[in-house]
Coordinates of C-alpha atoms in Angstrom, one line a residue:
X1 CA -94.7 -207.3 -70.9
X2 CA -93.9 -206.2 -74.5
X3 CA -91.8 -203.6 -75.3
X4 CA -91.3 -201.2 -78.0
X5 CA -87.9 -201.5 -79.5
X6 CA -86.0 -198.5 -79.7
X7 CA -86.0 -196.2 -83.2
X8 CA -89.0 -198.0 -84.3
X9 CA -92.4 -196.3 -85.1
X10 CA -95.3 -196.5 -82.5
X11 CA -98.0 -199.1 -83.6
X12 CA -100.9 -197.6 -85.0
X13 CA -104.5 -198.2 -83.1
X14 CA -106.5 -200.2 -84.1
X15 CA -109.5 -198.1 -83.0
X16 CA -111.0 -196.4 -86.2
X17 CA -109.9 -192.7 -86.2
X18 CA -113.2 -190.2 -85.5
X19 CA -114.2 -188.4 -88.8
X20 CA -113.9 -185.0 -89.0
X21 CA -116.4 -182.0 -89.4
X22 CA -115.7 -179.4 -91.5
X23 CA -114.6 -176.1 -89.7
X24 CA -113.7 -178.1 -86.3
X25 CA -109.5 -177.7 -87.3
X26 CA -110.1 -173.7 -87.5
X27 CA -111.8 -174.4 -84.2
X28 CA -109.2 -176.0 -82.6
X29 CA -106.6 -173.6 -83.7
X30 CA -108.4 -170.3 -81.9
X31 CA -108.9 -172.0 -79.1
X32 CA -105.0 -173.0 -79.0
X33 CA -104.3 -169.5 -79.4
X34 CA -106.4 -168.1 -76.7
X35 CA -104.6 -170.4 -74.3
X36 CA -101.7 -169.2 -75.2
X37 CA -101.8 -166.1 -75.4
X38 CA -103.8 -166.4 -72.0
X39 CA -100.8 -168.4 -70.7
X40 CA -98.3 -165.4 -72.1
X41 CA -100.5 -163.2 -70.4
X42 CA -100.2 -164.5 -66.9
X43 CA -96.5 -164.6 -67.3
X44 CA -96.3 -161.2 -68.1
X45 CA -98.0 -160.1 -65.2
X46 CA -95.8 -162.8 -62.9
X47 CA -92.9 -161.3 -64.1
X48 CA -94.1 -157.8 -63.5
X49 CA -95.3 -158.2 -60.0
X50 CA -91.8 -159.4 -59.0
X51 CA -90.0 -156.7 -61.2
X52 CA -92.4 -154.3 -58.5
X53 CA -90.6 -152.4 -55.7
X54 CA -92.7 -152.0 -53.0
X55 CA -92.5 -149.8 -49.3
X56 CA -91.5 -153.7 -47.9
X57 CA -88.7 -153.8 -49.9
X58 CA -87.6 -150.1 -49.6
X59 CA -87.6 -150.5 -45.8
X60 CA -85.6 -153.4 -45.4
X61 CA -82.7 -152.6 -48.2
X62 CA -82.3 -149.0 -45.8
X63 CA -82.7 -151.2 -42.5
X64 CA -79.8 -153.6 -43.8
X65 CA -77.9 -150.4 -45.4
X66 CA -77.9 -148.4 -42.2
X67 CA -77.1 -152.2 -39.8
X68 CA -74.2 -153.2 -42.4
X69 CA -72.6 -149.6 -42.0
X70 CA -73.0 -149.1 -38.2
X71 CA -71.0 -152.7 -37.8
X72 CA -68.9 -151.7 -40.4
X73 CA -68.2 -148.3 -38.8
X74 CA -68.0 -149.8 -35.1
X75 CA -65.0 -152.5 -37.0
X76 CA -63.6 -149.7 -38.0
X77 CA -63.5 -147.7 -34.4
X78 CA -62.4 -151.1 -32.5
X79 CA -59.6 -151.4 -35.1
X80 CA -58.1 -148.3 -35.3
X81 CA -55.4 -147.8 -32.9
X82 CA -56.2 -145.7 -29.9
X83 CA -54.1 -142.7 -30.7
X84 CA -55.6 -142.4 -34.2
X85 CA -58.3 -139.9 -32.9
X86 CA -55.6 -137.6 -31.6
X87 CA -53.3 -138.0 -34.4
X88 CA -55.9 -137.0 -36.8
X89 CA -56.6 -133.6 -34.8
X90 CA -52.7 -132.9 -34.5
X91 CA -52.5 -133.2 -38.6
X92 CA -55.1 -130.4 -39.0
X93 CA -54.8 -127.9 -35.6
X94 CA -51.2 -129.0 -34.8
X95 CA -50.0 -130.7 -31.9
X96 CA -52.2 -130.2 -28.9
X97 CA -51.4 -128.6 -25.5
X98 CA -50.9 -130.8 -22.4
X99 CA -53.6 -130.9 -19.7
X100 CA -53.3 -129.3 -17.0
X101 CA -52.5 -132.3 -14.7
X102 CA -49.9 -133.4 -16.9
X103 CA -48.6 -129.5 -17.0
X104 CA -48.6 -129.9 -13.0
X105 CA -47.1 -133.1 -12.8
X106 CA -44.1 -131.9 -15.1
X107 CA -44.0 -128.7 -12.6
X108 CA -43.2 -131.1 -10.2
X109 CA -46.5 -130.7 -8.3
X110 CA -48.1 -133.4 -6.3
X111 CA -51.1 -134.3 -4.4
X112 CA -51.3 -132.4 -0.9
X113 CA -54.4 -130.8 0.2
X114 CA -57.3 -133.2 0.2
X115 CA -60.5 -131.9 -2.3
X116 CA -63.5 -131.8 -1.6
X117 CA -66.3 -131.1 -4.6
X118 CA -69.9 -129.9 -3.8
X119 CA -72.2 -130.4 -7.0
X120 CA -74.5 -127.9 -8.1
X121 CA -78.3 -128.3 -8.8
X122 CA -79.5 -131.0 -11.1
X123 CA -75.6 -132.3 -11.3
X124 CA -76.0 -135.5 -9.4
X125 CA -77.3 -138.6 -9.3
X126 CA -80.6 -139.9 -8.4
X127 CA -81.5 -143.6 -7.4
X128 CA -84.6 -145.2 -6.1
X129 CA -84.7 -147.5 -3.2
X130 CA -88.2 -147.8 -2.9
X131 CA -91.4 -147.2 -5.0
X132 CA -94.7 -147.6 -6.5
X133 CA -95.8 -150.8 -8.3
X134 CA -94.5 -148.4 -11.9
X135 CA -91.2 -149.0 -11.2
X136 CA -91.0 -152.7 -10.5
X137 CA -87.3 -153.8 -11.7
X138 CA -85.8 -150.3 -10.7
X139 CA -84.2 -150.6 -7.2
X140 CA -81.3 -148.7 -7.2
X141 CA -81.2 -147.5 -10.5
X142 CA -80.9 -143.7 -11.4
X143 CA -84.1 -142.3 -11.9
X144 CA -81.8 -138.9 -12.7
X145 CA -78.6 -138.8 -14.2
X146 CA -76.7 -141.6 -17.1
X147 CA -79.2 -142.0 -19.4
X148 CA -82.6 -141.1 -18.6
X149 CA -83.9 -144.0 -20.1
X150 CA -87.0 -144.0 -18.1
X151 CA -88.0 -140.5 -18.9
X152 CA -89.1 -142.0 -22.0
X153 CA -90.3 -145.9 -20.7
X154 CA -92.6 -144.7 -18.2
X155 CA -92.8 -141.2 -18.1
X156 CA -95.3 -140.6 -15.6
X157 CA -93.7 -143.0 -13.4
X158 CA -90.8 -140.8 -13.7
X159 CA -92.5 -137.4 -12.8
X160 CA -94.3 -138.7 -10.0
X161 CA -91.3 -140.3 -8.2
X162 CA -88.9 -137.4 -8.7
X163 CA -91.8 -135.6 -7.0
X164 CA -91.6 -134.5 -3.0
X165 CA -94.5 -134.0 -1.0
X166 CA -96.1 -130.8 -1.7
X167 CA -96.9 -130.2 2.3
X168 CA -93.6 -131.2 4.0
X169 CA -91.0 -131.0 1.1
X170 CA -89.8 -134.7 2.0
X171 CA -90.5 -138.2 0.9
X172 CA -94.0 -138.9 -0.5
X173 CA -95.9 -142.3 0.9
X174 CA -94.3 -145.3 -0.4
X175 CA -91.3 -143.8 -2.1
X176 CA -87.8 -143.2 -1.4
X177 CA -84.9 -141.5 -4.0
X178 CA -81.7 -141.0 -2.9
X179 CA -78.3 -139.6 -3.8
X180 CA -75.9 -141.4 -5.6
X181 CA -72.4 -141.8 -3.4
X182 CA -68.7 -141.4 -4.4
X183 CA -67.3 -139.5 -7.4
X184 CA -69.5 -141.1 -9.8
X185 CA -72.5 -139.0 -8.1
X186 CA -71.9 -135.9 -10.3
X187 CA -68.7 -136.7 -12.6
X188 CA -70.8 -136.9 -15.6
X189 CA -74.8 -135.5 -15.8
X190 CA -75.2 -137.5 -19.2
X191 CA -73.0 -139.6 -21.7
X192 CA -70.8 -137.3 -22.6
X193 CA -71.9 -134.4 -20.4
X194 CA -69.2 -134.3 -18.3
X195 CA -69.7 -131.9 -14.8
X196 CA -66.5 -132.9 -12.8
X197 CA -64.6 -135.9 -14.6
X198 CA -62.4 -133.7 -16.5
X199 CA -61.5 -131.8 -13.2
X200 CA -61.2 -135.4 -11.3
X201 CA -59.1 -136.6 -14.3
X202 CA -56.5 -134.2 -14.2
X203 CA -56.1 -134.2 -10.4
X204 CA -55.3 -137.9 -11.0
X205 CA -52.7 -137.4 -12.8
X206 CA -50.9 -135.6 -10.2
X207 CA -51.6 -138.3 -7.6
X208 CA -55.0 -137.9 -6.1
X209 CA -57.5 -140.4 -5.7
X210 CA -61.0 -141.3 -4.0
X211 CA -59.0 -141.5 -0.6
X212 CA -58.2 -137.8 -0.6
X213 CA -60.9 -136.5 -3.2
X214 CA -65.0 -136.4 -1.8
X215 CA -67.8 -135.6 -3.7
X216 CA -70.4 -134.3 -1.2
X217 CA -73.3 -136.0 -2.9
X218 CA -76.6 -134.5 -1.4
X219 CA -80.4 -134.6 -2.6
X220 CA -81.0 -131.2 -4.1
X221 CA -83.9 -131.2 -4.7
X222 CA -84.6 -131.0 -1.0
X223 CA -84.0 -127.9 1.0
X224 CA -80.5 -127.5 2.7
X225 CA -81.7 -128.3 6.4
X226 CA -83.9 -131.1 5.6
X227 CA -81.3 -132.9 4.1
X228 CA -79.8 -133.1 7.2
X229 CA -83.0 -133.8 8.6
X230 CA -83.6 -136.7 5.8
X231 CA -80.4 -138.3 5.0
X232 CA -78.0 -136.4 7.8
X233 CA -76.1 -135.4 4.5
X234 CA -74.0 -132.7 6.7
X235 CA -73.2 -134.3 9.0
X236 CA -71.4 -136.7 6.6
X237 CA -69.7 -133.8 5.4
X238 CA -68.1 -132.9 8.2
X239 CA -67.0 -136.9 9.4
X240 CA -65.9 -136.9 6.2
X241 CA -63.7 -133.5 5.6
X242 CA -62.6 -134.6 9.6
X243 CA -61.2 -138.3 8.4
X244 CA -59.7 -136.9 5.7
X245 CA -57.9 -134.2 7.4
X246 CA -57.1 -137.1 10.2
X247 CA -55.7 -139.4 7.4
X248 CA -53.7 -136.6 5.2
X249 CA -51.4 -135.6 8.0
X250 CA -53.2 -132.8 9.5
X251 CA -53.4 -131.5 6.0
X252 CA -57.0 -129.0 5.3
X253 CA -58.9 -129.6 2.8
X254 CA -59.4 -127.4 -0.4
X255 CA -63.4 -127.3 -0.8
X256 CA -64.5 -126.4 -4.7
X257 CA -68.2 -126.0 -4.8
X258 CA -70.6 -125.1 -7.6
X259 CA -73.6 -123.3 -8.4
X260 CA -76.2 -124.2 -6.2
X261 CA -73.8 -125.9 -4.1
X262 CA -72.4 -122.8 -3.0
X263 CA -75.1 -121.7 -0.9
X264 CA -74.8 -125.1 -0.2
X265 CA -71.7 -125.2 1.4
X266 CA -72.2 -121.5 3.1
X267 CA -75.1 -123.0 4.9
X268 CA -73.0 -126.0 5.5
X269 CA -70.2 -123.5 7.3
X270 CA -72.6 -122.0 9.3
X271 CA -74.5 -125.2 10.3
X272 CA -71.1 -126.6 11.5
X273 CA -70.7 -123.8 13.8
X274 CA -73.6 -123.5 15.4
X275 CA -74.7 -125.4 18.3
X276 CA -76.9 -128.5 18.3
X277 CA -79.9 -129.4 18.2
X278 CA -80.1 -126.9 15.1
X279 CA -76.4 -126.8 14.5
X280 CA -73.7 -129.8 14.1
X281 CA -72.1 -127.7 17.7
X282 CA -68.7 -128.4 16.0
X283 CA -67.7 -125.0 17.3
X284 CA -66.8 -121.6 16.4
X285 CA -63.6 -122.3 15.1
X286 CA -64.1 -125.6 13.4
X287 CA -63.9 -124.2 9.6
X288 CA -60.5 -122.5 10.2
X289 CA -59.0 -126.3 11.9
X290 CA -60.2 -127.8 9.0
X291 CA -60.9 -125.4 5.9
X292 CA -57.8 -124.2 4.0
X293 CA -59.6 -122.4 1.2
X294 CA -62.8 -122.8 -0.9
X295 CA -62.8 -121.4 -4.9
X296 CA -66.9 -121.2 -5.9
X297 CA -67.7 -121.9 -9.3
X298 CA -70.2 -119.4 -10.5
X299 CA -72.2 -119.3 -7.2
X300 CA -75.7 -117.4 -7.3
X301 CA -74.8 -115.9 -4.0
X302 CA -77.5 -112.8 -4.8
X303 CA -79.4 -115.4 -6.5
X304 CA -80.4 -115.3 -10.7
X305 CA -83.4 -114.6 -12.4
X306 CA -83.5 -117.7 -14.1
X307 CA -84.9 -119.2 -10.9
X308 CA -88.1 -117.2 -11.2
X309 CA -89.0 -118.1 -14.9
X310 CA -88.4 -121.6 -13.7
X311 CA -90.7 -121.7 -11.3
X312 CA -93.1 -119.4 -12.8
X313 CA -93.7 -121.6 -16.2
X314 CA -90.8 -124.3 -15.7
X315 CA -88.9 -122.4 -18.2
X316 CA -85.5 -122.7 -19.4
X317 CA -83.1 -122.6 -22.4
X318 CA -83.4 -126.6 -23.7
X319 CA -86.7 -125.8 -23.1
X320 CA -87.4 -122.5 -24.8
X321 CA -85.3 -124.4 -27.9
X322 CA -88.1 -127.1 -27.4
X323 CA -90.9 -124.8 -27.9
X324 CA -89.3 -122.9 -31.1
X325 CA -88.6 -126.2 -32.6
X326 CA -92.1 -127.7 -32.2
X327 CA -94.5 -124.8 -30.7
X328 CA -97.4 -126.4 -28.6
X329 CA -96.3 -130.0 -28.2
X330 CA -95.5 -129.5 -24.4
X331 CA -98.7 -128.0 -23.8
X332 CA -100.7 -130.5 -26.1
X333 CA -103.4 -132.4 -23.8
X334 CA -102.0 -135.6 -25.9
X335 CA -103.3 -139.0 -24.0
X336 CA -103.7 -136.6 -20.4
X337 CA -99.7 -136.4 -20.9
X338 CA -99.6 -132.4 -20.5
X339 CA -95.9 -132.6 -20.4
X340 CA -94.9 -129.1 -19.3
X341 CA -97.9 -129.0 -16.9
X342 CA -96.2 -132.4 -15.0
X343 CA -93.0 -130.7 -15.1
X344 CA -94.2 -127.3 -13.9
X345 CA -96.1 -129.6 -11.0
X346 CA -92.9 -131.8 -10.4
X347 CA -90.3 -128.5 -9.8
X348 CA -92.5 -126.7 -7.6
X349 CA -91.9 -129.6 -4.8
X350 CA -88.0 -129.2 -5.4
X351 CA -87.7 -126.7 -2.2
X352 CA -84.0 -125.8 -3.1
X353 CA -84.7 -123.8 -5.9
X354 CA -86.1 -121.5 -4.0
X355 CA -82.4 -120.8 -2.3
X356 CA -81.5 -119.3 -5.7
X357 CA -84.3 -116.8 -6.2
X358 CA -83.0 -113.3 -6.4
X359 CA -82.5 -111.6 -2.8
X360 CA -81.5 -108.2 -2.0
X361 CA -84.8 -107.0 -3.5
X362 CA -84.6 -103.8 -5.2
X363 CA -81.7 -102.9 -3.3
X364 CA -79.4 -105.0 -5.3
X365 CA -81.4 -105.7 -8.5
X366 CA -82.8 -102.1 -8.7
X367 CA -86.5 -100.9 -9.9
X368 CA -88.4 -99.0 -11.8
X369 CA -86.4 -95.8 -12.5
X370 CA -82.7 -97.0 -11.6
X371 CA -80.6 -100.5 -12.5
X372 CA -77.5 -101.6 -11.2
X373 CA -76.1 -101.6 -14.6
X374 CA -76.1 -98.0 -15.2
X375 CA -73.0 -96.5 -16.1
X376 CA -72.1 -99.5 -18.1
X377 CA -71.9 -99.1 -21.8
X378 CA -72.9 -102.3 -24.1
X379 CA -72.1 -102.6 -27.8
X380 CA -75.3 -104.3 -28.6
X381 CA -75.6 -106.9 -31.1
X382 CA -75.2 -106.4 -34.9
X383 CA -79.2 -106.5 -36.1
X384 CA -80.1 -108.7 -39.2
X385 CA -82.7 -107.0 -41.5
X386 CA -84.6 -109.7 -41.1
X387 CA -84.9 -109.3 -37.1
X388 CA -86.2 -105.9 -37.2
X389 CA -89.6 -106.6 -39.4
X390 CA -92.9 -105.2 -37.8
X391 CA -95.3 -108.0 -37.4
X392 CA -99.2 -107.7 -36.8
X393 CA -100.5 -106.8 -33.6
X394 CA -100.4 -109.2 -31.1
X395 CA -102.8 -109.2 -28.2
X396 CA -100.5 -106.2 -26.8
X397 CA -99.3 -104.7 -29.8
X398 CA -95.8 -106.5 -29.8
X399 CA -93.4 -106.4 -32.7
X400 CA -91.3 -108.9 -33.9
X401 CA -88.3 -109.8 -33.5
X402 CA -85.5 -111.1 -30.6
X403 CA -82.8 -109.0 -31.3
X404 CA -84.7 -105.4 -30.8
X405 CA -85.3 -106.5 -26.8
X406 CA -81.3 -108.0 -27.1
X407 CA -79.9 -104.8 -26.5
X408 CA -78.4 -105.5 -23.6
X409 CA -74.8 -107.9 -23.3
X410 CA -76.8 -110.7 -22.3
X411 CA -78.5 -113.3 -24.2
X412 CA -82.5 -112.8 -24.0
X413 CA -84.0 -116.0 -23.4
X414 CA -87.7 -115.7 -22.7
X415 CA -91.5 -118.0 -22.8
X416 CA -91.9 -115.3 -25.7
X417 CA -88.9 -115.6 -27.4
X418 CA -90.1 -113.3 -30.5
X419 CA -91.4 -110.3 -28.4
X420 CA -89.7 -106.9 -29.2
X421 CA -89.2 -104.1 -27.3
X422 CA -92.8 -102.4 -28.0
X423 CA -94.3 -106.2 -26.8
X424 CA -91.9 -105.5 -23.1
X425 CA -93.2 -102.2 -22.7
X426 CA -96.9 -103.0 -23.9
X427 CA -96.7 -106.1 -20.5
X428 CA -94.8 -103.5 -18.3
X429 CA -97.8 -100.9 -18.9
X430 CA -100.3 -103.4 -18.0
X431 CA -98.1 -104.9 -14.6
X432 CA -94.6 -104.4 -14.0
X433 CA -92.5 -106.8 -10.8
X434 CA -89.5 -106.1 -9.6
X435 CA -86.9 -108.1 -7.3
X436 CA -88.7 -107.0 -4.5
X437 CA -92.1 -107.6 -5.2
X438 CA -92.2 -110.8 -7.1
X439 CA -92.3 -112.9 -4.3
X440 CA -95.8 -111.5 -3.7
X441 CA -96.5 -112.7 -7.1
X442 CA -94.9 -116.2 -5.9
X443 CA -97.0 -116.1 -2.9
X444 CA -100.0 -116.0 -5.2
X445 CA -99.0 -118.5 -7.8
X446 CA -97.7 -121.4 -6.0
X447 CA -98.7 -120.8 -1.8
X448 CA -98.1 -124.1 -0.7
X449 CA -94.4 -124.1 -2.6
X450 CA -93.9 -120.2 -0.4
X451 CA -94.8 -121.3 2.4
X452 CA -92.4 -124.4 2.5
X453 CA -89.7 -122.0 1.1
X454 CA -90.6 -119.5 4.0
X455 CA -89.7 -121.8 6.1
X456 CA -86.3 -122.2 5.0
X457 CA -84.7 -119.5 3.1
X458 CA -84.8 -115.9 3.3
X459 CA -84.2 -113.0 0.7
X460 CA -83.9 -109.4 2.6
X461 CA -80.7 -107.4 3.7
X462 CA -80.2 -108.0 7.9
X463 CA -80.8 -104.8 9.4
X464 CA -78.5 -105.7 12.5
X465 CA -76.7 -109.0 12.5
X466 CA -76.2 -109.1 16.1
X467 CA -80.0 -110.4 16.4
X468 CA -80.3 -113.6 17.6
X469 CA -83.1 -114.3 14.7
X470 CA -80.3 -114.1 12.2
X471 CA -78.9 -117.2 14.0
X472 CA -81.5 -119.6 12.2
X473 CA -80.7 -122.0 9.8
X474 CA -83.2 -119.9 7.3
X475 CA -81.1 -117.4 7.0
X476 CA -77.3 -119.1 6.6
X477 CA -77.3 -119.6 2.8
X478 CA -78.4 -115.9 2.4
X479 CA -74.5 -113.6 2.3
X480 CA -76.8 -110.1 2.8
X481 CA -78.6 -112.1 6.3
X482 CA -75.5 -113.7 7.7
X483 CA -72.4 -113.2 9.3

C-alpha cells in the first residue's frame, strides 16, 4: 500500500475536471447559505427549548427545596442538645416555674393514696378486634384515638365500624371495637393533645406508677349499664380499686373523673351498692371501705346544651369552624360521601350521649318568661363596627352579625353562626323549646335513638326518693333522681 508522505501535496486526479456552467457558483453559494442559516436556525431553537422553564421543573426544584430543608431542619433538632428548647424560652420569659410534681416532691410529698382516673367522652381509645372485609390488616389497631389515620384511608370503613346497632345500642353483626387498657387508653386523644399525661407525669415524679395509678378505660360510646353488660367494664372497676386497696396497705383510693365520666362514675357508685343481678351487691357500705375522696373535672351533672346540638345536626365547635371555613363541603353529595349526614348517622347510635342531655327541665334551665341567670349582670363584649351591619333579609328576617346575639358571658357557638338577635327572635316566633320540652322534639327526630336512651337514662326531678322505681340502674347517673 502506498502512502502519502507527510507535508507533501495530494496528487491531482487524473479524471478530467467537469466544466462549469455559467451561474452554477452563484447557485451553489445560496444554497450554502440556506443550510446554514437553516442549521443556525435549529440551534437557536435547541438552545431555547432548554433555556425553557417549564411546571416539571418548577415542581421538582420546590419538592427538593422543601426535602433538603425538612432533613436539614430534623439534623438540626437531633443535634441540638436537649435542654436547648427550654433554654431558649428561659432567655425571653425568664426562668420557668417548676411543675407541680417537682414542687411536691421538694415539699417532701410522696405517693400514698392509690388514683384512679375515669376518662371523659371521646377521650379514650378505640381498637378493633374484629370486622368487615374494609378493614383487613387492622386487628387491634385504634380506629379512635393516635392518629386517625383511617378516617382519611377508608373513611366509610371508619364510620360504619364506629357505628352500634341502631336497635340494641351494642355490637353490630360481624364487628367488635373495644377499649384500649392501661394509662395509654386516654393519656393523649391525639399527638400532642394531651388529656391525662401531664397529670400522670407529675404524679410520677412524686413516686406513683401503673401499680397504684388505673385508668378505668370503658367504651363510651355505649350506655353506662351495657358496658357492664358488654365488656363487664364495672365490675373491673371495682376488682381493680379492691386489689389496689389490698396491695397499698389498706390505703383508699383517690378517684378523679372527668366530664362524661362523672356520671360515669356516680352510676358506677350506685351500681356497686346495689344488689345483684342489677347491681355488683358489693354492699351498702362498699364506697366508704374503699373511696377516700373523688375531685370531678367539669362534670355535666345537670347535663349541657351542647349535647342537644350534637345530636340534633352533629354540631360542634371544630365543626362549626369547618363550616365557616369551607361552607357546604360537609353537606356536598360528593361521590355518595355526605360527610356530615354519616356522622349525624354514626352519633345517634352512641347511647351515652344521651346521659349528658340537660335534665331538670325547666326547673333548672328555666323557660319562657324566667332564666336561672337572672340577677346576674354581664359586661357584654366590646362590638366591632363591622359586627353590627344590617344584612338583607334572610328567610326570617335575620340580621347580621355574631356578636349582637353574644350578649351574654358565654361564647355563642351555633349551625348559624352569623344570625343576630332579630334572626333568634324571628325562629323563637315561629317555635320556641325549652329544657323540658325538647325531648318531645328528640322523640320526633331520632325515635329509635329515644327509645334506646329511655331505656337507660332519665332526666326529671324524683318526686319521692324512697320509691323503689328510683332504685333502677336508669336513674343512678341522674343527681336530681338519685340518692
Amino acid at each position: 500500500m502506498l502512502r502519502r508522505r507527510k507535508g507533501s501535496e495530494p496528487e491531482k486526479s487524473s479524471k478530467p475536471e467537469k466544466p462549469r456552467v455559467d451561474g452554477e457558483e452563484d447557485g451553489d453559494d445560496d444554497s450554502e447559505k440556506k443550510r446554514r442559516e437553516k442549521e443556525r436556525f435549529y440551534q437557536k431553537r435547541r438552545e431555547k427549548e432548554l433555556r425553557r422553564w417549564n411546571c416539571v421543573d418548577s415542581c421538582c426544584w420546590f419538592i427538593g427545596c422543601i426535602c433538603s430543608i425538612w432533613w436539614f431542619l430534623l439534623f438540626l433538632f437531633n443535634a441540638m442538645p436537649a435542654s436547648f428548647p427550654q433554654y431558649v424560652t428561659e432567655a425571653i420569659t425568664g426562668p420557668l416555674p417548676d411543675p407541680p410534681g417537682v414542687k411536691l416532691l421538694k415539699e417532701g410529698l410522696t405517693a400514698k393514696h392509690p388514683v384512679v382516673f375515669v376518662p371523659g367522652i371521646v377521650t379514650g381509645g378505640l381498637e378493633l378486634w374484629e370486622g368487615h372485609q374494609c378493614a383487613e390488616g387492622l386487628f387491634r389497631k385504634r380506629l379512635w384515638g393516635g392518629t386517625f389515620g383511617e378516617v382519611y384511608k377508608r373513611p366509610l370503613c371508619w364510620v360504619e365500624h364506629l357505628s352500634l346497632d341502631n336497635e340494641t345500642g351494642l355490637d353490630p353483626s360481624g364487628i367488635r371495637i373495644r377499649p384500649v387498657s392501661g394509662l395509654v387508653a386516654a393519656d393523649y386523644f391525639a399527638p400532642g393533645y394531651f388529656v391525662w399525661a401531664v397529670l400522670i407525669a407529675n404524679l410520677a415524679r412524686i413516686g406513683y406508677e401503673e401499680k397504684n395509678m388505673h385508668m378505668a378505660a370503658y367504651d363510651w360510646r355505649i350506655s353506662f349499664q351495657n358496658t357492664e353488660v358488654r365488656d363487664q367494664t364495672l365490675s373491673r372497676i371495682k376488682s381493680n380499686i379492691e386489689l389496689m386497696v389490698a396491695t397499698s396497705g389498706g390505703r383508699k383510693v383517690v378517684v378523679i373523673p372527668h366530664s362524661m365520666g362523672v356520671l360515669y362514675f356516680l352510676h358506677f357508685m350506685k351500681w356497686v351498692e346495689s344488689p345483684v343481678p342489677m347491681g355488683g351487691g358489693g354492699g351498702s357500705d362498699w364506697c366508704a371501705k374503699h373511696i377516700k375522696a373523688i375531685m370531678n373535672i367539669g362534670g355535666p351533672f345537670l347535663g349541657v346544651p351542647k349535647a342537644v346540638t350534637g345530636l340534633f345536626s352533629a354540631e360542634a365547635k371544630d365543626i362549626a369552624v369547618a363550616r365557616a371555613i369551607a361552607p357546604g363541603v360537609l353537606e356536598m353529595d360528593v361521590f355518595g360521601f355526605q360527610t356530615l349526614q354519616h356522622v349525624m348517622r354514626m352519633t345517634r347510635t352512641w347511647d351515652s350521649t344521651m346521659s349528658m342531655i340537660p335534665k331538670g327541665g325547666d326547673t333548672i334551665w328555666g323557660g319562657f318568661d324566667w332564666s336561672p341567670e337572672e340577677g346576674y349582670e354581664c359586661v357584654a363584649k366590646k362590638m366591632k363596627n363591622s359586627d353590627n351591619q344590617t344584612a338583607g333579609q334572610n328567610g326570617k328576617g335575620a340580621v347580621k352579625g355574631n356578636n349582637l346575639a353574644n350578649t351574654t358571658c358565654r361564647d355563642v357557638w351555633t349551625e348559624y353562626h352569623d344570625m343576630g338577635i332579630e334572626g333568634i327572635k324571628a325562629v323563637a316566633d315561629y317555635k320556641v323549646y325549652t329544657a323540658g320540652s325538647l325531648l318531645d322534639l328528640l322523640q320526633f327526630v331520632a325515635p329509635k335513638m329515644m327509645k334506646r336512651g329511655s331505656a337507660h337514662f332519665s332526666y326529671g326531678i324524683a318526686d319521692n326518693l324512697d320509691d323503689k322505681k328510683y332504685e333502677h340502674y336508669r336513674y343512678w347517673s341522674n343527681p336530681l333522681e338519685t340518692k
